[in-house]
Short mmCIF file of C-alpha atoms in Angstrom, two decimals:
data_model
loop_
_atom_site.label_atom_id
_atom_site.label_comp_id
_atom_site.label_asym_id
_atom_site.label_seq_id
_atom_site.Cartn_x
_atom_site.Cartn_y
_atom_site.Cartn_z
CA UNK A 1 2.36 -13.08 -26.20
CA UNK A 2 -0.27 -15.82 -25.92
CA UNK A 3 -2.29 -16.23 -22.73
CA UNK A 4 -0.67 -19.64 -22.25
CA UNK A 5 2.65 -17.82 -21.89
CA UNK A 6 1.40 -15.81 -18.92
CA UNK A 7 0.72 -16.53 -15.26
CA UNK A 8 -2.47 -15.24 -13.67
CA UNK A 9 -1.82 -12.79 -10.86
CA UNK A 10 -3.98 -10.80 -8.46
CA UNK A 11 -3.57 -7.59 -6.50
CA UNK A 12 -4.95 -7.69 -2.97
CA UNK A 13 -5.57 -4.14 -1.79
CA UNK A 14 -7.17 -1.43 -3.92
CA UNK A 15 -5.61 1.63 -2.32
CA UNK A 16 -2.87 3.84 -3.75
CA UNK A 17 -0.18 1.15 -3.85
CA UNK A 18 -2.42 -1.54 -5.30
CA UNK A 19 -3.79 0.83 -7.94
CA UNK A 20 -0.34 2.07 -8.99
CA UNK A 21 0.85 -1.53 -9.26
CA UNK A 22 -2.17 -2.31 -11.43
CA UNK A 23 -1.14 0.39 -13.89
CA UNK A 24 2.47 -0.82 -13.93
CA UNK A 25 1.46 -4.40 -14.72
CA UNK A 26 -0.98 -3.29 -17.41
CA UNK A 27 1.67 -1.04 -18.97
CA UNK A 28 4.24 -3.84 -19.04
CA UNK A 29 2.64 -7.22 -18.22
CA UNK A 30 5.56 -9.35 -19.34
CA UNK A 31 4.66 -12.92 -18.40
CA UNK A 32 1.83 -11.87 -16.06
CA UNK A 33 -1.90 -11.63 -16.69
CA UNK A 34 -3.70 -9.43 -14.17
CA UNK A 35 -6.77 -11.52 -13.41
CA UNK A 36 -8.20 -9.73 -10.35
CA UNK A 37 -7.98 -6.66 -8.17
CA UNK A 38 -9.54 -7.25 -4.76
CA UNK A 39 -10.30 -4.87 -1.91
CA UNK A 40 -12.80 -4.53 0.93
CA UNK A 41 -14.43 -1.19 0.13
CA UNK A 42 -17.23 -1.42 -2.45
CA UNK A 43 -16.77 2.30 -3.18
CA UNK A 44 -13.01 2.03 -3.68
CA UNK A 45 -11.62 4.22 -6.45
CA UNK A 46 -9.09 1.51 -7.21
CA UNK A 47 -11.80 -1.09 -7.84
CA UNK A 48 -13.71 1.37 -10.01
CA UNK A 49 -10.60 2.06 -12.07
CA UNK A 50 -9.93 -1.67 -12.49
CA UNK A 51 -13.45 -2.27 -13.78
CA UNK A 52 -13.17 0.67 -16.17
CA UNK A 53 -10.05 -0.96 -17.63
CA UNK A 54 -11.75 -4.33 -18.03
CA UNK A 55 -10.02 -5.96 -15.05
CA UNK A 56 -12.20 -8.15 -12.81
CA UNK A 57 -12.61 -6.48 -9.42
CA UNK A 58 -14.12 -7.56 -6.11
CA UNK A 59 -14.76 -5.99 -2.71
CA UNK A 60 -14.64 -9.42 -1.03
CA UNK A 61 -10.91 -9.17 -0.30
CA UNK A 62 -8.91 -12.33 0.27
CA UNK A 63 -11.98 -14.52 -0.24
CA UNK A 64 -12.20 -13.46 -3.89
CA UNK A 65 -8.52 -14.28 -4.43
CA UNK A 66 -8.82 -17.70 -2.83
CA UNK A 67 -11.91 -18.50 -4.91
CA UNK A 68 -9.92 -18.51 -8.16
CA UNK A 69 -7.59 -21.54 -8.33
CA UNK A 70 -5.93 -20.25 -11.51
CA UNK A 71 -4.38 -17.27 -9.74
CA UNK A 72 -0.82 -18.28 -8.89
CA UNK A 73 0.82 -15.03 -7.68
CA UNK A 74 -0.78 -12.55 -5.28
CA UNK A 75 0.59 -9.07 -4.58
CA UNK A 76 -0.51 -8.09 -1.06
CA UNK A 77 -0.81 -4.30 -0.83
CA UNK A 78 -2.92 -4.16 2.34
CA UNK A 79 -1.29 -3.75 5.76
CA UNK A 80 1.20 -5.61 7.92
CA UNK A 81 -1.54 -6.75 10.31
CA UNK A 82 -3.74 -8.00 7.47
CA UNK A 83 -0.88 -9.80 5.74
CA UNK A 84 -0.18 -11.92 8.81
CA UNK A 85 -3.58 -13.53 8.21
CA UNK A 86 -3.33 -13.47 4.42
CA UNK A 87 0.08 -15.18 4.39
CA UNK A 88 -1.26 -18.34 6.02
CA UNK A 89 -4.34 -18.51 3.78
CA UNK A 90 -2.36 -17.94 0.58
CA UNK A 91 0.25 -20.53 1.54
CA UNK A 92 -2.45 -23.11 2.26
CA UNK A 93 -4.03 -22.34 -1.13
CA UNK A 94 -0.71 -22.91 -2.91
CA UNK A 95 -0.37 -19.30 -4.07
CA UNK A 96 2.84 -17.27 -4.04
CA UNK A 97 2.61 -14.08 -1.99
CA UNK A 98 4.62 -10.99 -2.92
CA UNK A 99 4.25 -8.93 0.24
CA UNK A 100 4.36 -5.13 -0.12
CA UNK A 101 3.74 -4.63 3.62
CA UNK A 102 6.37 -4.67 6.40
CA UNK A 103 4.90 -7.89 7.86
CA UNK A 104 8.08 -9.81 6.93
CA UNK A 105 6.52 -13.28 6.86
CA UNK A 106 8.95 -14.36 4.15
CA UNK A 107 12.57 -13.65 3.16
CA UNK A 108 13.49 -10.09 2.21
CA UNK A 109 13.90 -9.28 -1.48
CA UNK A 110 15.41 -6.17 -3.09
CA UNK A 111 15.68 -6.67 -6.87
CA UNK A 112 19.27 -5.49 -7.57
CA UNK A 113 20.59 -7.24 -4.45
CA UNK A 114 19.07 -10.73 -4.38
CA UNK A 115 16.44 -11.06 -7.10
CA UNK A 116 16.22 -14.73 -8.00
CA UNK A 117 17.45 -16.22 -4.71
CA UNK A 118 14.04 -17.19 -3.31
CA UNK A 119 12.08 -18.52 -6.26
CA UNK A 120 10.92 -21.60 -4.36
CA UNK A 121 9.56 -19.63 -1.40
CA UNK A 122 5.77 -19.28 -0.98
CA UNK A 123 6.12 -15.76 0.40
CA UNK A 124 8.67 -12.99 -0.17
CA UNK A 125 8.77 -9.60 1.53
CA UNK A 126 9.65 -6.29 -0.14
CA UNK A 127 10.53 -4.74 3.22
CA UNK A 128 9.56 -1.05 3.00
CA UNK A 129 9.90 1.91 0.66
CA UNK A 130 12.88 3.10 2.69
CA UNK A 131 14.40 -0.35 2.46
CA UNK A 132 13.94 -0.60 -1.30
CA UNK A 133 15.55 2.82 -1.71
CA UNK A 134 18.50 2.56 0.68
CA UNK A 135 19.45 -1.10 1.07
CA UNK A 136 20.95 -1.22 -2.46
CA UNK A 137 23.41 1.56 -1.57
CA UNK A 138 24.39 0.01 1.77
CA UNK A 139 24.91 -3.28 -0.05
CA UNK A 140 26.99 -1.45 -2.68
CA UNK A 141 29.38 -0.42 0.10
CA UNK A 142 29.38 -3.77 1.91
CA UNK A 143 30.33 -5.70 -1.22
CA UNK A 144 33.52 -3.62 -1.26
CA UNK A 145 34.30 -3.50 2.47
CA UNK A 146 32.66 -4.80 5.68
CA UNK A 147 30.11 -2.35 7.16
CA UNK A 148 29.95 -1.86 10.93
CA UNK A 149 26.88 0.38 11.00
CA UNK A 150 24.28 1.77 8.61
CA UNK A 151 21.64 4.38 9.42
CA UNK A 152 19.00 5.70 7.05
CA UNK A 153 16.51 8.55 7.31
CA UNK A 154 13.64 8.43 4.80
CA UNK A 155 11.63 11.62 4.41
CA UNK A 156 8.41 11.33 2.43
CA UNK A 157 5.58 13.70 1.62
CA UNK A 158 2.80 13.46 4.17
CA UNK A 159 0.34 13.36 1.27
CA UNK A 160 1.93 10.15 -0.01
CA UNK A 161 1.53 8.39 3.34
CA UNK A 162 -1.89 6.78 3.38
CA UNK A 163 -3.61 4.95 6.27
CA UNK A 164 -1.60 1.77 5.70
CA UNK A 165 1.73 3.59 5.86
CA UNK A 166 0.71 5.46 9.01
CA UNK A 167 -0.46 2.26 10.71
CA UNK A 168 2.83 0.54 9.89
CA UNK A 169 5.34 3.08 11.24
CA UNK A 170 6.70 0.74 13.93
CA UNK A 171 6.95 -2.13 11.47
CA UNK A 172 8.68 0.22 9.00
CA UNK A 173 11.51 1.11 11.36
CA UNK A 174 12.02 -2.44 12.60
CA UNK A 175 11.81 -4.18 9.21
CA UNK A 176 13.96 -1.61 7.41
CA UNK A 177 16.67 -1.83 10.07
CA UNK A 178 16.69 -5.64 9.83
CA UNK A 179 16.86 -5.36 6.03
CA UNK A 180 19.93 -3.11 6.29
CA UNK A 181 21.56 -5.97 8.17
CA UNK A 182 20.21 -9.05 6.39
CA UNK A 183 20.59 -7.74 2.82
CA UNK A 184 22.60 -4.55 3.13
CA UNK A 185 25.37 -6.36 4.98
CA UNK A 186 25.60 -3.98 7.96
CA UNK A 187 26.47 -5.49 11.32
CA UNK A 188 23.99 -3.05 12.86
CA UNK A 189 21.25 -1.04 11.18
CA UNK A 190 18.91 1.77 12.16
CA UNK A 191 16.00 3.32 10.26
CA UNK A 192 14.00 6.51 10.75
CA UNK A 193 11.00 7.75 8.75
CA UNK A 194 9.77 11.35 8.60
CA UNK A 195 6.41 12.42 7.17
CA UNK A 196 6.90 15.94 5.86
CA UNK A 197 3.69 18.04 5.58
CA UNK A 198 5.25 20.69 3.31
CA UNK A 199 3.18 22.12 0.45
CA UNK A 200 3.81 21.61 -2.35
CA UNK A 201 4.74 18.03 -1.41
CA UNK A 202 8.42 17.13 -1.43
CA UNK A 203 9.98 14.27 -3.35
CA UNK A 204 11.10 11.20 -1.40
CA UNK A 205 14.52 11.93 0.10
CA UNK A 206 16.83 9.51 1.87
CA UNK A 207 19.97 10.20 3.85
CA UNK A 208 22.25 7.20 4.27
CA UNK A 209 25.16 6.99 6.71
CA UNK A 210 27.51 4.04 6.45
CA UNK A 211 30.44 3.33 8.78
CA UNK A 212 32.86 0.77 7.33
CA UNK A 213 34.58 -1.58 9.77
CA UNK A 214 38.09 -0.66 8.66
CA UNK A 215 40.15 0.93 5.91
CA UNK A 216 38.81 0.73 2.36
CA UNK A 217 39.32 1.90 -1.22
CA UNK A 218 37.23 5.06 -1.74
CA UNK A 219 37.35 4.78 -5.52
CA UNK A 220 36.04 1.20 -5.34
CA UNK A 221 33.17 2.31 -3.11
CA UNK A 222 32.23 5.14 -5.48
CA UNK A 223 32.33 2.80 -8.47
CA UNK A 224 30.18 0.23 -6.67
CA UNK A 225 27.61 2.85 -5.65
CA UNK A 226 27.43 4.31 -9.16
CA UNK A 227 26.86 0.84 -10.63
CA UNK A 228 24.11 0.13 -8.11
CA UNK A 229 22.34 3.41 -8.90
CA UNK A 230 22.37 2.45 -12.58
CA UNK A 231 20.97 -1.00 -11.74
CA UNK A 232 18.06 0.48 -9.76
CA UNK A 233 17.38 3.05 -12.47
CA UNK A 234 16.60 0.19 -14.87
CA UNK A 235 13.23 -0.21 -13.15
CA UNK A 236 12.97 3.07 -11.17
CA UNK A 237 14.10 5.81 -13.60
CA UNK A 238 13.55 8.55 -11.00
CA UNK A 239 16.14 7.08 -8.61
CA UNK A 240 19.21 9.31 -8.30
CA UNK A 241 21.99 10.44 -5.99
CA UNK A 242 21.95 14.18 -5.31
CA UNK A 243 25.76 14.18 -5.27
CA UNK A 244 28.70 11.83 -5.08
CA UNK A 245 29.24 9.96 -1.78
CA UNK A 246 30.85 12.14 0.91
CA UNK A 247 33.67 10.71 3.03
CA UNK A 248 34.10 12.38 6.43
CA UNK A 249 36.38 11.19 9.24
CA UNK A 250 34.74 11.68 12.64
CA UNK A 251 34.41 10.26 16.12
CA UNK A 252 31.95 7.34 16.38
CA UNK A 253 30.99 4.82 19.11
CA UNK A 254 33.56 2.53 17.48
CA UNK A 255 36.37 5.06 17.54
CA UNK A 256 37.45 7.50 14.86
CA UNK A 257 36.15 6.23 11.55
CA UNK A 258 35.39 7.45 8.06
CA UNK A 259 31.64 7.92 7.68
CA UNK A 260 30.18 7.65 4.18
CA UNK A 261 27.15 9.89 3.59
CA UNK A 262 24.85 9.58 0.58
CA UNK A 263 21.84 11.72 -0.33
CA UNK A 264 19.24 9.98 -2.47
CA UNK A 265 16.08 11.27 -4.14
CA UNK A 266 13.30 9.23 -5.74
CA UNK A 267 10.82 10.69 -8.22
CA UNK A 268 7.80 8.57 -9.07
CA UNK A 269 7.03 7.50 -12.63
CA UNK A 270 3.51 8.96 -12.48
CA UNK A 271 1.73 5.77 -13.61
CA UNK A 272 -1.12 6.53 -11.19
CA UNK A 273 0.40 8.35 -8.26
CA UNK A 274 1.90 11.85 -8.54
CA UNK A 275 5.67 12.11 -9.04
CA UNK A 276 6.25 13.17 -5.42
CA UNK A 277 5.11 9.69 -4.30
CA UNK A 278 8.46 8.13 -5.11
CA UNK A 279 8.23 6.20 -1.85
CA UNK A 280 5.22 4.29 -3.16
CA UNK A 281 6.48 4.09 -6.74
CA UNK A 282 9.67 2.29 -5.76
CA UNK A 283 7.62 -0.36 -3.95
CA UNK A 284 5.32 -1.04 -6.89
CA UNK A 285 8.21 -1.02 -9.36
CA UNK A 286 10.06 -3.57 -7.23
CA UNK A 287 6.89 -5.67 -6.90
CA UNK A 288 6.46 -5.81 -10.67
CA UNK A 289 10.08 -6.93 -11.07
CA UNK A 290 9.70 -9.67 -8.48
CA UNK A 291 6.34 -10.83 -9.84
CA UNK A 292 7.74 -11.04 -13.35
CA UNK A 293 10.62 -13.23 -12.22
CA UNK A 294 8.27 -15.56 -10.32
CA UNK A 295 6.05 -15.79 -13.41
CA UNK A 296 9.00 -16.70 -15.61
CA UNK A 297 10.13 -19.27 -13.07
CA UNK A 298 6.69 -20.90 -13.02
CA UNK A 299 6.65 -20.98 -16.84
CA UNK A 300 10.20 -22.31 -17.10
CA UNK A 301 11.40 -19.20 -18.92
CA UNK A 302 15.09 -18.67 -18.22
CA UNK A 303 16.08 -15.45 -19.96
CA UNK A 304 17.19 -12.49 -17.87
CA UNK A 305 14.50 -10.24 -16.37
CA UNK A 306 14.65 -6.78 -17.90
CA UNK A 307 13.13 -3.59 -16.55
#
C-alpha cells in the first residue's frame, strides 16, 4: 500500500499499553502509518524500542504530537488525568483522539457494538479493559431482551496493572458502569476490579451477571452471546467463555428473577506484553480497530473493517 493510502497516526504514552499498541499497528498497519511515539521519560523502554524499529520517538509528550501537522489520529495511552488536558489540545489542533484512558471526554466505543457510529467525533473513548471485555456480552443479552441490571467483576494480574491502571481505579469503576448502561443496554450497571497478586500471574477473568427485566428466550440469548464472542474473537483471538451462560432463578431487589451468569477469560496475543496481560491486550486490539476505521473514513475508503 502506498504512503498516500495511509493516514499518519501517533501514540501518546510509551508505557506498556502504548508499546503494545505500537507492535500491533506495525504488525498490521492497514491504512495507518505510525509516524511518532511520544512519552515524557527520556529513558523509557517504549521510546527505545520505537527508535530501534525506525519509528520516530520523542520524550516531549503532547508537544511533540502537536508539532507535526500531518498527524491526524492520536492514540492517548497516558492517564485519565492527563487526557483531560490532552483532549482539549488535540481538538484545537484538529486531531482525532482515540482515548485508551477512562477519562471519557468523548462517546464510548466498543468495536462489535457501535464501531462506525462516531466517525465525525474529534474524540472517542474506549472505556476500560473491563468494559471492552464485558460490555459486548451485556449488549448481546440486551439486544434479545431488556436488561434491568448488569454487574461485572474484572480480575486481572497485579503484574499487568501498571501505574496508570492503579491511578485510575475510581475512573475504571465509574466509566465501566456507565458503559454497561450506555452501550450494554442495562438500566443500571455496576463494575468491580480486582488486582490479583498470585504467582504465576493469572489470566484476565471476568464474571458477568445480567438480570433481564422480564421473561425471555434462553436459546435466543445463548445464540446472541455465542455470535458476540465470535465477533470479538476476530480481533482478540484469546477472548473466550469458560462455559455456556448459566441461568439461575433467584431472589433479587426486583423480585424473583432469572439471573444470567457468564464467565469470561482473555488471553493476550503476546505482541509485546505477556499472555496474562489480556486486560491490556484487549484495549490495544480495540484501539487498532477503531484507529483503522477512522483512517479509512478520512481516506474515503468504504470497505468493511476486518480484524
